[in-house]
Amino acid sequence: MKKYSSKIFCLFLLCALAAVACTSVDGGVRSSPLPTGGVPATATPAEPEATLSANASPSPQNTPTITPAITPPPTATPAAGPQAAQADSNQAATLAYSVVTRSIKRDGISVDYPQVEGLANAAVQQTINDTIDQAVQNALADIGKEDTYSLNFEVMTQDEQTLSLVMKGGFYYQGSAHPAAFAYTYNFDLATGQNYSLMAGRDPAMIAQAVQDGKITILNGDEEMKGYILEYLTQVLAPETLGAAMVQADNGAADGVMTFMKDGQLCLVLPVTHALGDYCLVRIDGVQ
């Protein structure tokens, strides 16, 4: 890891520009392109019907409070292999509902966002689609004629209980020092349509410690960038800063921690410096 240290120092010099990334020429601060609000980390999915079991998912509401931790198993659970990923893909193909893409294309704007079709409960489907659509419309409302904004998505988990999505994009406000990238997540309980936090029932301090100890897998970036990100998270980022961010997970802050589920394991969107890409996607190894 030491081989990255000198390069990391140079990268941080570039980050001096980050403070003005969203500041216009006249000094006015533009609003974040991310959904505002969040969901309480104590949010509990509604009791599912029949055999459905709900998982957690983030939505715009209030600052979270934390429930007592669920003690993790003494040994890490191996990451899901290619067979598990293929099984998830096959399951998605046989589900009664699908995730389709809606697009908005005009000068400076390129948006592809998900909508659910074919869900048995039409009211739940409408709730999910309205939540996603409203966030997109709110973001676009602040985009000026000289600004640019892009958005796409990735389905991380799609089964009968949960739909977990990562929304990824970028924006540039006229007069800003540079473009910026962002990501936010949804975890929808398909019994209710509510978006809730996967941090519910987990110990934020334990998750933060796993990150600091490097018990994670970086999911985005090339191998060199993954090395820089790992060094930043484990050696540069202050433990108290990371710990505080975990407590506030899924509260809707533009620079906050957000949760999603992939291959049955807890994953996070973590903010990093602009030089490292503004955000990273990490899997917490062994935490389901």
GROMACS .gro file of C-alpha atoms in nm:
model
  288
    1MET     CA    1   0.000   0.000   0.000
    2LYS     CA    2   0.295   0.235   0.057
    3LYS     CA    3   0.352   0.259  -0.315
    4TYR     CA    4   0.038   0.473  -0.339
    5SER     CA    5   0.136   0.727  -0.071
    6SER     CA    6   0.326   0.977  -0.287
    7LYS     CA    7   0.059   0.961  -0.557
    8ILE     CA    8  -0.216   1.000  -0.299
    9PHE     CA    9  -0.052   1.322  -0.174
   10CYS     CA   10  -0.056   1.462  -0.526
   11LEU     CA   11  -0.419   1.365  -0.568
   12PHE     CA   12  -0.516   1.550  -0.254
   13LEU     CA   13  -0.360   1.870  -0.389
   14LEU     CA   14  -0.617   1.857  -0.666
   15CYS     CA   15  -0.896   1.840  -0.413
   16ALA     CA   16  -0.849   2.203  -0.308
   17LEU     CA   17  -1.084   2.282  -0.596
   18ALA     CA   18  -1.360   2.060  -0.458
   19ALA     CA   19  -1.491   2.322  -0.217
   20VAL     CA   20  -1.608   2.534  -0.508
   21ALA     CA   21  -1.741   2.249  -0.717
   22CYS     CA   22  -2.103   2.360  -0.676
   23THR     CA   23  -2.047   2.736  -0.644
   24SER     CA   24  -2.160   2.968  -0.922
   25VAL     CA   25  -1.967   3.268  -1.056
   26ASP     CA   26  -2.146   3.510  -0.829
   27GLY     CA   27  -2.075   3.295  -0.524
   28GLY     CA   28  -2.426   3.152  -0.491
   29VAL     CA   29  -2.438   2.787  -0.388
   30ARG     CA   30  -2.646   2.555  -0.602
   31SER     CA   31  -2.850   2.278  -0.449
   32SER     CA   32  -2.734   1.918  -0.461
   33PRO     CA   33  -2.859   1.694  -0.745
   34LEU     CA   34  -2.923   1.417  -0.494
   35PRO     CA   35  -3.261   1.349  -0.331
   36THR     CA   36  -3.303   1.540  -0.006
   37GLY     CA   37  -3.403   1.390   0.326
   38GLY     CA   38  -3.349   1.028   0.419
   39VAL     CA   39  -3.496   0.741   0.610
   40PRO     CA   40  -3.450   0.654   0.974
   41ALA     CA   41  -3.195   0.378   1.020
   42THR     CA   42  -3.449   0.218   1.252
   43ALA     CA   43  -3.703   0.191   0.971
   44THR     CA   44  -3.854  -0.157   0.965
   45PRO     CA   45  -4.027  -0.299   0.659
   46ALA     CA   46  -4.393  -0.378   0.690
   47GLU     CA   47  -4.493  -0.735   0.757
   48PRO     CA   48  -4.494  -0.900   0.412
   49GLU     CA   49  -4.781  -1.098   0.272
   50ALA     CA   50  -4.765  -1.477   0.240
   51THR     CA   51  -4.405  -1.591   0.199
   52LEU     CA   52  -4.255  -1.253   0.113
   53SER     CA   53  -3.984  -1.123   0.346
   54ALA     CA   54  -3.882  -0.757   0.337
   55ASN     CA   55  -3.531  -0.616   0.320
   56ALA     CA   56  -3.422  -0.262   0.402
   57SER     CA   57  -3.414   0.041   0.169
   58PRO     CA   58  -3.332   0.420   0.187
   59SER     CA   59  -3.588   0.696   0.129
   60PRO     CA   60  -3.609   1.070   0.185
   61GLN     CA   61  -3.727   1.140   0.540
   62ASN     CA   62  -3.556   1.226   0.868
   63THR     CA   63  -3.224   1.195   1.049
   64PRO     CA   64  -3.177   0.837   1.165
   65THR     CA   65  -3.147   0.692   1.510
   66ILE     CA   66  -2.964   0.366   1.563
   67THR     CA   67  -3.095   0.039   1.703
   68PRO     CA   68  -2.872  -0.205   1.896
   69ALA     CA   69  -2.634  -0.402   1.680
   70ILE     CA   70  -2.696  -0.749   1.551
   71THR     CA   71  -2.385  -0.947   1.641
   72PRO     CA   72  -2.205  -1.052   1.322
   73PRO     CA   73  -2.094  -1.413   1.272
   74PRO     CA   74  -1.743  -1.488   1.407
   75THR     CA   75  -1.615  -1.570   1.059
   76ALA     CA   76  -1.673  -1.383   0.737
   77THR     CA   77  -1.916  -1.522   0.485
   78PRO     CA   78  -1.750  -1.573   0.145
   79ALA     CA   79  -1.857  -1.336  -0.127
   80ALA     CA   80  -2.111  -1.469  -0.372
   81GLY     CA   81  -1.943  -1.630  -0.671
   82PRO     CA   82  -2.033  -1.630  -1.041
   83GLN     CA   83  -2.290  -1.904  -0.985
   84ALA     CA   84  -2.477  -1.687  -0.733
   85ALA     CA   85  -2.467  -1.389  -0.967
   86GLN     CA   86  -2.602  -1.607  -1.249
   87ALA     CA   87  -2.876  -1.736  -1.019
   88ASP     CA   88  -2.977  -1.378  -0.936
   89SER     CA   89  -2.985  -1.297  -1.308
   90ASN     CA   90  -3.200  -1.601  -1.382
   91GLN     CA   91  -3.435  -1.515  -1.096
   92ALA     CA   92  -3.477  -1.158  -1.223
   93ALA     CA   93  -3.569  -1.299  -1.563
   94THR     CA   94  -3.851  -1.510  -1.415
   95LEU     CA   95  -3.998  -1.248  -1.179
   96ALA     CA   96  -4.350  -1.120  -1.238
   97TYR     CA   97  -4.228  -0.760  -1.252
   98SER     CA   98  -3.961  -0.587  -1.455
   99VAL     CA   99  -3.749  -0.274  -1.433
  100VAL     CA  100  -3.765  -0.062  -1.746
  101THR     CA  101  -3.579   0.252  -1.849
  102ARG     CA  102  -3.733   0.594  -1.894
  103SER     CA  103  -3.522   0.859  -2.066
  104ILE     CA  104  -3.504   1.237  -2.071
  105LYS     CA  105  -3.274   1.381  -2.337
  106ARG     CA  106  -3.234   1.749  -2.413
  107ASP     CA  107  -2.958   2.010  -2.430
  108GLY     CA  108  -2.711   1.940  -2.151
  109ILE     CA  109  -2.930   1.669  -1.997
  110SER     CA  110  -2.904   1.293  -2.044
  111VAL     CA  111  -3.110   1.094  -1.795
  112ASP     CA  112  -3.198   0.725  -1.789
  113TYR     CA  113  -3.394   0.625  -1.480
  114PRO     CA  114  -3.580   0.311  -1.370
  115GLN     CA  115  -3.950   0.245  -1.345
  116VAL     CA  116  -4.120  -0.073  -1.230
  117GLU     CA  117  -4.375  -0.253  -1.448
  118GLY     CA  118  -4.588  -0.560  -1.387
  119LEU     CA  119  -4.591  -0.560  -1.006
  120ALA     CA  120  -4.902  -0.735  -0.875
  121ASN     CA  121  -4.976  -0.455  -0.629
  122ALA     CA  122  -5.043  -0.150  -0.846
  123ALA     CA  123  -5.039   0.090  -0.549
  124VAL     CA  124  -4.694  -0.029  -0.441
  125GLN     CA  125  -4.568   0.000  -0.797
  126GLN     CA  126  -4.699   0.357  -0.818
  127THR     CA  127  -4.533   0.449  -0.489
  128ILE     CA  128  -4.196   0.320  -0.609
  129ASN     CA  129  -4.220   0.490  -0.947
  130ASP     CA  130  -4.335   0.820  -0.799
  131THR     CA  131  -4.045   0.820  -0.550
  132ILE     CA  132  -3.788   0.776  -0.826
  133ASP     CA  133  -3.956   1.012  -1.072
  134GLN     CA  134  -3.995   1.292  -0.817
  135ALA     CA  135  -3.626   1.281  -0.728
  136VAL     CA  136  -3.535   1.309  -1.097
  137GLN     CA  137  -3.770   1.601  -1.156
  138ASN     CA  138  -3.643   1.784  -0.847
  139ALA     CA  139  -3.284   1.751  -0.969
  140LEU     CA  140  -3.366   1.873  -1.319
  141ALA     CA  141  -3.556   2.173  -1.186
  142ASP     CA  142  -3.227   2.328  -1.071
  143ILE     CA  143  -3.037   2.270  -1.396
  144GLY     CA  144  -2.974   2.593  -1.587
  145LYS     CA  145  -2.934   2.639  -1.962
  146GLU     CA  146  -2.555   2.634  -1.937
  147ASP     CA  147  -2.542   2.345  -1.690
  148THR     CA  148  -2.510   1.975  -1.766
  149TYR     CA  149  -2.657   1.677  -1.585
  150SER     CA  150  -2.641   1.304  -1.651
  151LEU     CA  151  -2.794   1.008  -1.469
  152ASN     CA  152  -2.815   0.633  -1.516
  153PHE     CA  153  -2.878   0.338  -1.288
  154GLU     CA  154  -2.779  -0.016  -1.204
  155VAL     CA  155  -3.007  -0.282  -1.058
  156MET     CA  156  -2.815  -0.439  -0.770
  157THR     CA  157  -3.085  -0.670  -0.629
  158GLN     CA  158  -3.416  -0.763  -0.788
  159ASP     CA  159  -3.619  -1.034  -0.621
  160GLU     CA  160  -3.967  -1.086  -0.478
  161GLN     CA  161  -3.893  -0.893  -0.160
  162THR     CA  162  -3.652  -0.615  -0.251
  163LEU     CA  163  -3.549  -0.390  -0.535
  164SER     CA  164  -3.209  -0.232  -0.466
  165LEU     CA  165  -3.084   0.033  -0.708
  166VAL     CA  166  -2.777   0.253  -0.742
  167MET     CA  167  -2.829   0.580  -0.929
  168LYS     CA  168  -2.506   0.718  -1.075
  169GLY     CA  169  -2.448   1.046  -1.250
  170GLY     CA  170  -2.257   1.367  -1.294
  171PHE     CA  171  -2.326   1.738  -1.317
  172TYR     CA  172  -2.159   2.065  -1.398
  173TYR     CA  173  -2.294   2.403  -1.291
  174GLN     CA  174  -2.180   2.701  -1.496
  175GLY     CA  175  -1.889   2.868  -1.319
  176SER     CA  176  -1.797   2.562  -1.113
  177ALA     CA  177  -1.430   2.463  -1.092
  178HIS     CA  178  -1.498   2.120  -1.242
  179PRO     CA  179  -1.771   1.863  -1.304
  180ALA     CA  180  -1.869   1.639  -1.013
  181ALA     CA  181  -1.990   1.281  -0.990
  182PHE     CA  182  -2.249   1.147  -0.749
  183ALA     CA  183  -2.438   0.832  -0.655
  184TYR     CA  184  -2.741   0.761  -0.443
  185THR     CA  185  -2.940   0.448  -0.369
  186TYR     CA  186  -3.287   0.303  -0.328
  187ASN     CA  187  -3.385  -0.013  -0.143
  188PHE     CA  188  -3.756  -0.069  -0.194
  189ASP     CA  189  -3.964  -0.306   0.018
  190LEU     CA  190  -4.193  -0.462  -0.242
  191ALA     CA  191  -4.463  -0.530   0.018
  192THR     CA  192  -4.509  -0.157   0.085
  193GLY     CA  193  -4.321   0.038  -0.179
  194GLN     CA  194  -4.127   0.218   0.092
  195ASN     CA  195  -3.759   0.301   0.055
  196TYR     CA  196  -3.562   0.224   0.369
  197SER     CA  197  -3.212   0.197   0.513
  198LEU     CA  198  -3.015  -0.125   0.514
  199MET     CA  199  -2.831   0.005   0.819
  200ALA     CA  200  -3.136  -0.079   1.030
  201GLY     CA  201  -3.050  -0.342   1.291
  202ARG     CA  202  -2.678  -0.311   1.225
  203ASP     CA  203  -2.405  -0.148   1.432
  204PRO     CA  204  -2.266   0.156   1.244
  205ALA     CA  205  -1.947   0.140   1.450
  206MET     CA  206  -1.889  -0.221   1.347
  207ILE     CA  207  -1.942  -0.135   0.980
  208ALA     CA  208  -1.708   0.164   1.008
  209GLN     CA  209  -1.442  -0.055   1.168
  210ALA     CA  210  -1.471  -0.308   0.886
  211VAL     CA  211  -1.402  -0.029   0.637
  212GLN     CA  212  -1.105   0.100   0.840
  213ASP     CA  213  -0.966  -0.254   0.864
  214GLY     CA  214  -0.989  -0.298   0.488
  215LYS     CA  215  -1.245  -0.580   0.513
  216ILE     CA  216  -1.411  -0.449   0.200
  217THR     CA  217  -1.411  -0.496  -0.174
  218ILE     CA  218  -1.404  -0.187  -0.396
  219LEU     CA  219  -1.662  -0.235  -0.671
  220ASN     CA  220  -1.580   0.055  -0.905
  221GLY     CA  221  -1.268   0.189  -1.072
  222ASP     CA  222  -0.966   0.021  -1.227
  223GLU     CA  223  -0.714  -0.169  -1.016
  224GLU     CA  224  -0.485   0.132  -0.964
  225MET     CA  225  -0.772   0.356  -0.855
  226LYS     CA  226  -0.902   0.083  -0.624
  227GLY     CA  227  -0.563   0.090  -0.452
  228TYR     CA  228  -0.582   0.466  -0.403
  229ILE     CA  229  -0.937   0.442  -0.268
  230LEU     CA  230  -0.848   0.161  -0.028
  231GLU     CA  231  -0.553   0.360   0.106
  232TYR     CA  232  -0.773   0.667   0.150
  233LEU     CA  233  -1.041   0.475   0.341
  234THR     CA  234  -0.801   0.279   0.561
  235GLN     CA  235  -0.513   0.521   0.620
  236VAL     CA  236  -0.620   0.878   0.544
  237LEU     CA  237  -0.986   0.915   0.639
  238ALA     CA  238  -1.022   0.994   1.010
  239PRO     CA  239  -1.198   0.712   1.201
  240GLU     CA  240  -1.425   0.960   1.381
  241THR     CA  241  -1.532   1.111   1.048
  242LEU     CA  242  -1.618   0.771   0.905
  243GLY     CA  243  -1.795   0.665   1.223
  244ALA     CA  244  -2.012   0.978   1.227
  245ALA     CA  245  -2.100   0.926   0.861
  246MET     CA  246  -2.212   0.568   0.929
  247VAL     CA  247  -2.448   0.685   1.202
  248GLN     CA  248  -2.608   0.921   0.951
  249ALA     CA  249  -2.629   0.664   0.670
  250ASP     CA  250  -2.915   0.709   0.424
  251ASN     CA  251  -3.021   1.047   0.562
  252GLY     CA  252  -3.006   1.202   0.215
  253ALA     CA  253  -2.693   1.413   0.262
  254ALA     CA  254  -2.505   1.474  -0.062
  255ASP     CA  255  -2.178   1.375   0.102
  256GLY     CA  256  -2.323   1.097   0.315
  257VAL     CA  257  -2.306   0.718   0.328
  258MET     CA  258  -2.578   0.525   0.147
  259THR     CA  259  -2.658   0.155   0.148
  260PHE     CA  260  -2.753  -0.103  -0.112
  261MET     CA  261  -2.759  -0.482  -0.145
  262LYS     CA  262  -2.567  -0.685  -0.404
  263ASP     CA  263  -2.538  -1.064  -0.417
  264GLY     CA  264  -2.695  -1.084  -0.072
  265GLN     CA  265  -2.429  -0.867   0.095
  266LEU     CA  266  -2.435  -0.518   0.243
  267CYS     CA  267  -2.272  -0.257   0.020
  268LEU     CA  268  -2.215   0.116   0.062
  269VAL     CA  269  -2.176   0.431  -0.139
  270LEU     CA  270  -1.895   0.619   0.037
  271PRO     CA  271  -1.788   0.977  -0.039
  272VAL     CA  272  -1.423   1.023  -0.134
  273THR     CA  273  -1.221   1.318  -0.262
  274HIS     CA  274  -1.286   1.458  -0.608
  275ALA     CA  275  -0.947   1.329  -0.725
  276LEU     CA  276  -1.062   0.977  -0.635
  277GLY     CA  277  -1.391   1.009  -0.820
  278ASP     CA  278  -1.619   1.182  -0.561
  279TYR     CA  279  -1.768   0.849  -0.448
  280CYS     CA  280  -1.688   0.480  -0.435
  281LEU     CA  281  -1.895   0.163  -0.414
  282VAL     CA  282  -1.778  -0.092  -0.159
  283ARG     CA  283  -1.895  -0.432  -0.039
  284ILE     CA  284  -1.859  -0.502   0.332
  285ASP     CA  285  -1.711  -0.850   0.315
  286GLY     CA  286  -1.895  -1.108   0.522
  287VAL     CA  287  -2.191  -0.885   0.617
  288GLN     CA  288  -2.527  -0.993   0.480
   0.00000   0.00000   0.00000
